[in-house]
Tab-separated table of C-alpha atoms and ligand atoms in Angstrom:
chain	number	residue	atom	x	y	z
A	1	UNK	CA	0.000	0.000	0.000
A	2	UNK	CA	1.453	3.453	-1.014
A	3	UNK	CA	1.661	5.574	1.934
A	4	UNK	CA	0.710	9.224	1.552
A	5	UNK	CA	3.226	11.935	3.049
A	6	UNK	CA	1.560	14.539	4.832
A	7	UNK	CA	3.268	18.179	3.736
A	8	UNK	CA	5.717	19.953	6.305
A	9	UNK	CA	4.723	23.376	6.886
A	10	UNK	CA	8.107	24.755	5.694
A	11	UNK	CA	7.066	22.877	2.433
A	12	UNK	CA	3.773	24.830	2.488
A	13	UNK	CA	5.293	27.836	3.123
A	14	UNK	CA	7.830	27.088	0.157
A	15	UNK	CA	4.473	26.394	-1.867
A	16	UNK	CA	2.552	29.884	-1.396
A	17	UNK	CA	5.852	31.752	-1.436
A	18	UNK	CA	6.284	29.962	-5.179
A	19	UNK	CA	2.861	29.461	-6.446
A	20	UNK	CA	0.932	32.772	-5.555
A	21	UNK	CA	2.584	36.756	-5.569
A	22	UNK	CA	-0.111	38.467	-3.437
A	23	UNK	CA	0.492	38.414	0.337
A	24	UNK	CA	-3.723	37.790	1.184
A	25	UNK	CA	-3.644	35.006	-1.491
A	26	UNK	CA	-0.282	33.489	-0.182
A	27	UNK	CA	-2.116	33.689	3.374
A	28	UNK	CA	-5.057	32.098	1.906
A	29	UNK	CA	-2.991	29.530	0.223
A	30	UNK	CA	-0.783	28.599	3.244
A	31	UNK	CA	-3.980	28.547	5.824
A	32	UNK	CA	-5.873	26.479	3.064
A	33	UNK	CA	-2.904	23.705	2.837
A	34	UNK	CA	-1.970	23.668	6.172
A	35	UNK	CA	-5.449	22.654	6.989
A	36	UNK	CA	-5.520	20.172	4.341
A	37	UNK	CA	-2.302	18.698	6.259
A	38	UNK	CA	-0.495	19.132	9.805
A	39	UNK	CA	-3.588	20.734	11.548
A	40	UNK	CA	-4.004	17.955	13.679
A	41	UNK	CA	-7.274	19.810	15.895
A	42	UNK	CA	-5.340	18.554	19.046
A	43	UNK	CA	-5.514	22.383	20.400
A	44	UNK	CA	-8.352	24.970	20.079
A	45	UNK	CA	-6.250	28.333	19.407
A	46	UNK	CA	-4.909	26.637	16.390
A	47	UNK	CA	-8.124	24.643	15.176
A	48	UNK	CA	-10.396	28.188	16.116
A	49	UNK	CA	-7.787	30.235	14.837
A	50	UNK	CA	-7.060	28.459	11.052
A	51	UNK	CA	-10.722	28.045	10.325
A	52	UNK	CA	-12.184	31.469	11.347
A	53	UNK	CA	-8.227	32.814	9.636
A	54	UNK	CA	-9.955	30.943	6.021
A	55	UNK	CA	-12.845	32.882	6.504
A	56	UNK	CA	-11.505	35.800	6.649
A	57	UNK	CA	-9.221	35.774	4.091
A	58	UNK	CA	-11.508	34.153	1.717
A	59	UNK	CA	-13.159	37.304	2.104
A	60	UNK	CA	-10.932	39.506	1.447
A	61	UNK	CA	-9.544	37.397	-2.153
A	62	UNK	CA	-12.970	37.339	-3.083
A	63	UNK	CA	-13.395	40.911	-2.568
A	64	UNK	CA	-16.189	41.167	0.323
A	65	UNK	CA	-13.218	41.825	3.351
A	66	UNK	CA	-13.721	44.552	5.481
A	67	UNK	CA	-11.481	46.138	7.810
A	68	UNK	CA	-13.484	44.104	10.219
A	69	UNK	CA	-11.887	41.500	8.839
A	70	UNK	CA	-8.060	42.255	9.260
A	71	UNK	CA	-8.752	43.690	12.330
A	72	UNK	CA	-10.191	40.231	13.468
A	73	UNK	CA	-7.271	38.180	11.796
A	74	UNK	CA	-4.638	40.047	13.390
A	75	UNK	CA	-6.263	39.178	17.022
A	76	UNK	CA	-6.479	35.715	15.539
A	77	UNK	CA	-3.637	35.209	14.689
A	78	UNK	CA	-1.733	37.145	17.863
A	79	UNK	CA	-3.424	34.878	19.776
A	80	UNK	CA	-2.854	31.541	18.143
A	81	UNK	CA	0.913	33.021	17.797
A	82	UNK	CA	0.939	32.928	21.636
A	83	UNK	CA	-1.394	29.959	22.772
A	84	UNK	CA	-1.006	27.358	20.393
A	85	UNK	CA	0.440	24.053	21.822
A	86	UNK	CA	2.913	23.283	19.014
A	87	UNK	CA	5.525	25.015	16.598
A	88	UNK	CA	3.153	24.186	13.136
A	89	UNK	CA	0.830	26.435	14.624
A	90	UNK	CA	2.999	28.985	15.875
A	91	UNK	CA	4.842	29.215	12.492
A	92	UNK	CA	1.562	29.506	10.161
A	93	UNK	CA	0.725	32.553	12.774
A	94	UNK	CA	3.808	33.471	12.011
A	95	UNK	CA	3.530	33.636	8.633
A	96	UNK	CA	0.087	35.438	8.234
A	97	UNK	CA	1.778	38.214	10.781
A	98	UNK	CA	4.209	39.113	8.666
A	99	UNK	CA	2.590	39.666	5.637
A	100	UNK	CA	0.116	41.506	7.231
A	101	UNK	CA	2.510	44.282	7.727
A	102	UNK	CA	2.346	44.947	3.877
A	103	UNK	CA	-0.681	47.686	2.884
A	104	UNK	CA	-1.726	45.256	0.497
A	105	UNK	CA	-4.116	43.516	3.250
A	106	UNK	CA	-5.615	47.192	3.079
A	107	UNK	CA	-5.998	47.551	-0.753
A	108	UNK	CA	-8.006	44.218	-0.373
A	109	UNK	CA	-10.759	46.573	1.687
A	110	UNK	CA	-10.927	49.020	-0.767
A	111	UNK	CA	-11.515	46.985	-4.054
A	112	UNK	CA	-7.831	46.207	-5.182
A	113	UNK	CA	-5.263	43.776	-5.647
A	114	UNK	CA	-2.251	45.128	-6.720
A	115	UNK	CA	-0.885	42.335	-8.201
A	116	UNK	CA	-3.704	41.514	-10.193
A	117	UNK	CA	-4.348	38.226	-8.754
A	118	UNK	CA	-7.272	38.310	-6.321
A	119	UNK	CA	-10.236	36.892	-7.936
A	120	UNK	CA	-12.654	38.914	-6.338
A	121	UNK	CA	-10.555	41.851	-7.548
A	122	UNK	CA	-9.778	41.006	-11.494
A	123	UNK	CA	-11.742	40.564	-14.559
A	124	UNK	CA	-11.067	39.248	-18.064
A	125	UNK	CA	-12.168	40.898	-20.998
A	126	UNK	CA	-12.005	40.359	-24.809
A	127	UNK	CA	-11.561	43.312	-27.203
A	128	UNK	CA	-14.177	42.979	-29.926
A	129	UNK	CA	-11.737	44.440	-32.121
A	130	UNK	CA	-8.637	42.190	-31.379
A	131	UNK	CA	-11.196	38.702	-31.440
A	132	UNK	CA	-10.833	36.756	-34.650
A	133	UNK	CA	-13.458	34.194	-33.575
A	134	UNK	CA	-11.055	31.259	-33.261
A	135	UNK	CA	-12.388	29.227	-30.373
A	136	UNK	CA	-9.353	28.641	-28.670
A	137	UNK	CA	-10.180	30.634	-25.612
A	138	UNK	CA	-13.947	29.043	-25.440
A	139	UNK	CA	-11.774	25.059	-25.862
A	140	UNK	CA	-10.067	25.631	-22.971
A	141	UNK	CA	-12.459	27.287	-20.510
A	142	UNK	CA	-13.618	24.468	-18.386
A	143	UNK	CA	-16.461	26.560	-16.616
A	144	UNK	CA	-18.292	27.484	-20.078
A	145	UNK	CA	-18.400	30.878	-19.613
A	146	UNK	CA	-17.303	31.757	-23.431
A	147	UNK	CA	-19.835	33.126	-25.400
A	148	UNK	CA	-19.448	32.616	-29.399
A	149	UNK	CA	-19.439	30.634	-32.405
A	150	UNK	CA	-16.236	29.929	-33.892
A	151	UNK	CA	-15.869	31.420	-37.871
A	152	UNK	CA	-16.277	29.168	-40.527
A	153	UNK	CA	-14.275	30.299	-44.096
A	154	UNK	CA	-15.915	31.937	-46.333
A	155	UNK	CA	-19.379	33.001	-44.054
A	156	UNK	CA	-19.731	36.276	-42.341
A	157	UNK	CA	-21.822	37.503	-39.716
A	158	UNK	CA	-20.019	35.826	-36.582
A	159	UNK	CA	-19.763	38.088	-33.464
A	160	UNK	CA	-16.737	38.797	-31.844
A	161	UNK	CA	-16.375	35.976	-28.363
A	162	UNK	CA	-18.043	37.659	-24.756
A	163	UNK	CA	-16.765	36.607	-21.194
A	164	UNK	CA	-19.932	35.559	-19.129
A	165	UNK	CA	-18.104	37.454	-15.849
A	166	UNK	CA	-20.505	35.519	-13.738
A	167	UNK	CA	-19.380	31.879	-14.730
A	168	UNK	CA	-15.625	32.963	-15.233
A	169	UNK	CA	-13.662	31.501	-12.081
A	170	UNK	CA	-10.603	33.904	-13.312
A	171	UNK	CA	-8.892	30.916	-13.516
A	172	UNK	CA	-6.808	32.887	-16.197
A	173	UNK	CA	-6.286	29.716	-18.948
A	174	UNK	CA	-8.141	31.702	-21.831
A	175	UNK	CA	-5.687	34.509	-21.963
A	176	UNK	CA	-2.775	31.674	-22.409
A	177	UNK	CA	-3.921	30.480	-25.851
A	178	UNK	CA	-5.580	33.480	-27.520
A	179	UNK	CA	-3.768	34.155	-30.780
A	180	UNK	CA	-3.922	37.735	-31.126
A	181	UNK	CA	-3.636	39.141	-27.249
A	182	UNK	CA	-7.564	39.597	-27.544
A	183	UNK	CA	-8.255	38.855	-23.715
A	184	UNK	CA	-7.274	41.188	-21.322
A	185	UNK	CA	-6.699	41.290	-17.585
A	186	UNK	CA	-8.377	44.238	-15.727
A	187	UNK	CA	-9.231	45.712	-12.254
A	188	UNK	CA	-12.911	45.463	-11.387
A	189	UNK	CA	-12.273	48.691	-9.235
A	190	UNK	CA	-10.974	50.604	-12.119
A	191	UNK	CA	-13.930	48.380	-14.377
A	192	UNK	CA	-16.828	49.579	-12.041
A	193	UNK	CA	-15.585	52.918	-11.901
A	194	UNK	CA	-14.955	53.716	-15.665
A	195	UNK	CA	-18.157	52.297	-16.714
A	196	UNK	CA	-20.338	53.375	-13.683
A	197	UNK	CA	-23.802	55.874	-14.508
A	198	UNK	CA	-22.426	59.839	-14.678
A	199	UNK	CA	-23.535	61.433	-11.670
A	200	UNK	CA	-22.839	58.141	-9.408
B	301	SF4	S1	-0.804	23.921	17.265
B	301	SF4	FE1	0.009	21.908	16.846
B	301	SF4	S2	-1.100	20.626	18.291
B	301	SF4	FE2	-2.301	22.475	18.141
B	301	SF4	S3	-3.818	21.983	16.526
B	301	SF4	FE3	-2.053	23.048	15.601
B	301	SF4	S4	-0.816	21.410	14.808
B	301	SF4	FE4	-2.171	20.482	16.335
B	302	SF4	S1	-8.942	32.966	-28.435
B	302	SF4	FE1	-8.856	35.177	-28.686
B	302	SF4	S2	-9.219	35.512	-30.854
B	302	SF4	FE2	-9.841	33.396	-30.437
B	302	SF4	S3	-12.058	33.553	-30.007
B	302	SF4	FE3	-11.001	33.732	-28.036
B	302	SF4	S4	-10.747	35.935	-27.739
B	302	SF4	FE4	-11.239	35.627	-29.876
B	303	SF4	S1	-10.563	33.101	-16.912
B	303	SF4	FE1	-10.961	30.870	-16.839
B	303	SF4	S2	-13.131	30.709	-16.317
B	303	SF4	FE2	-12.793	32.800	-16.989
B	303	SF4	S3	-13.292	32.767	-19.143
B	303	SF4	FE3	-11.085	32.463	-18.989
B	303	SF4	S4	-10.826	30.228	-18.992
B	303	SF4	FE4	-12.988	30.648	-18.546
């Protein structure tokens, strides 16, 4: 029988530094694994502490976080920093602490990710003007949320491809294989803001 390794949480840590740029996604990331793994739920700060710490961050990636909300996690995580019964806990606090020093947390509150990552805080778009009505974006979107019909030689009429933003996960694939740099990454803030009613 093949034995399944449980992750270290220096290996977790090694995984959010690598996989994810934004500090409250690398949080997320690290809190997520490490209660995937080594949270063994032998100690309440640390059990409490890494569930109510998902919440909150999961909040604040998906672009409902409140200052509330950092507020809260910083408690949370002072206290499971001090009172947790082992080092795996101690070192995860540790590691949400000290990204929470960066202003990014606060950006989060106020509609922005600077590194363009958060997926409550992106959104794709395709230029009408750039689209030549391929299909490769709509192939590779496993969450159908590609609107179009791919142009056949010779017939006209085909509309340029549409992003349903409410089925779009911003899992990011589509912009990988579009031919002519059609799909674009933008800030909802900056989205919202453009396009909102004069007067508003
Ligand atoms: S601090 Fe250690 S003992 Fe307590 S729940 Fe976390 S991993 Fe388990
Ligand atoms: S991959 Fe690009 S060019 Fe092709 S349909 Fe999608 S947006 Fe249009
Ligand atoms: S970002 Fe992902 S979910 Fe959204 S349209 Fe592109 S492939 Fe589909």
């Amino acid at each position: 029988m093949t034995e399944i390794k449980e992750k270290k949480v220096e290996d977790i840590k090694k995984e959010a530094d690598n996989t994810v740029k934004c500090p409250v996604g690398k949080s997320l990331y690290y809190i997520t694994e490490f209660l995937n793994g080594p949270m063994c739920g032998r100690c309440f700060p640390c059990e409490m502490g890494t569930y109510e710490a998902r919440i909150r961050l999961e909040r604040l990636v998906n672009g409902e976080g409140s200052e509330a909300d950092i507020k809260a996690l910083r408690k949370i995580m002072n206290y499971m920093l001090t009172a947790s019964m082992c080092m795996k806990g101690k070192n995860t606090a540790k590691y949400v602490l000290e990204w929470m020093d960066s202003d990014v947390f606060d950006s989060h509150t106020k509609g922005e990710c600077p590194q363009m990552e958060c997926r409550g805080h992106i959104r794709y778009r395709i230029r009408p003007e750039l689209c030549i009505m391929c299909g490769d974006c709509q192939d590779v979107c496993k969450f159908n949320a590609i609107l179009g019909e791919k142009r056949k030689p010779f017939l006209s009429g085909y509309l340029p491809f549409e992003i349903r933003q409410r089925r779009c996960t911003r899992c990011g694939e589509c912009i990988k294989v579009c031919p002519t740099g059609a799909i674009v990454l933008e800030s909802r803030a900056v989205f919202e803001k453009t396009t909102a009613p004069a007067g508003k």
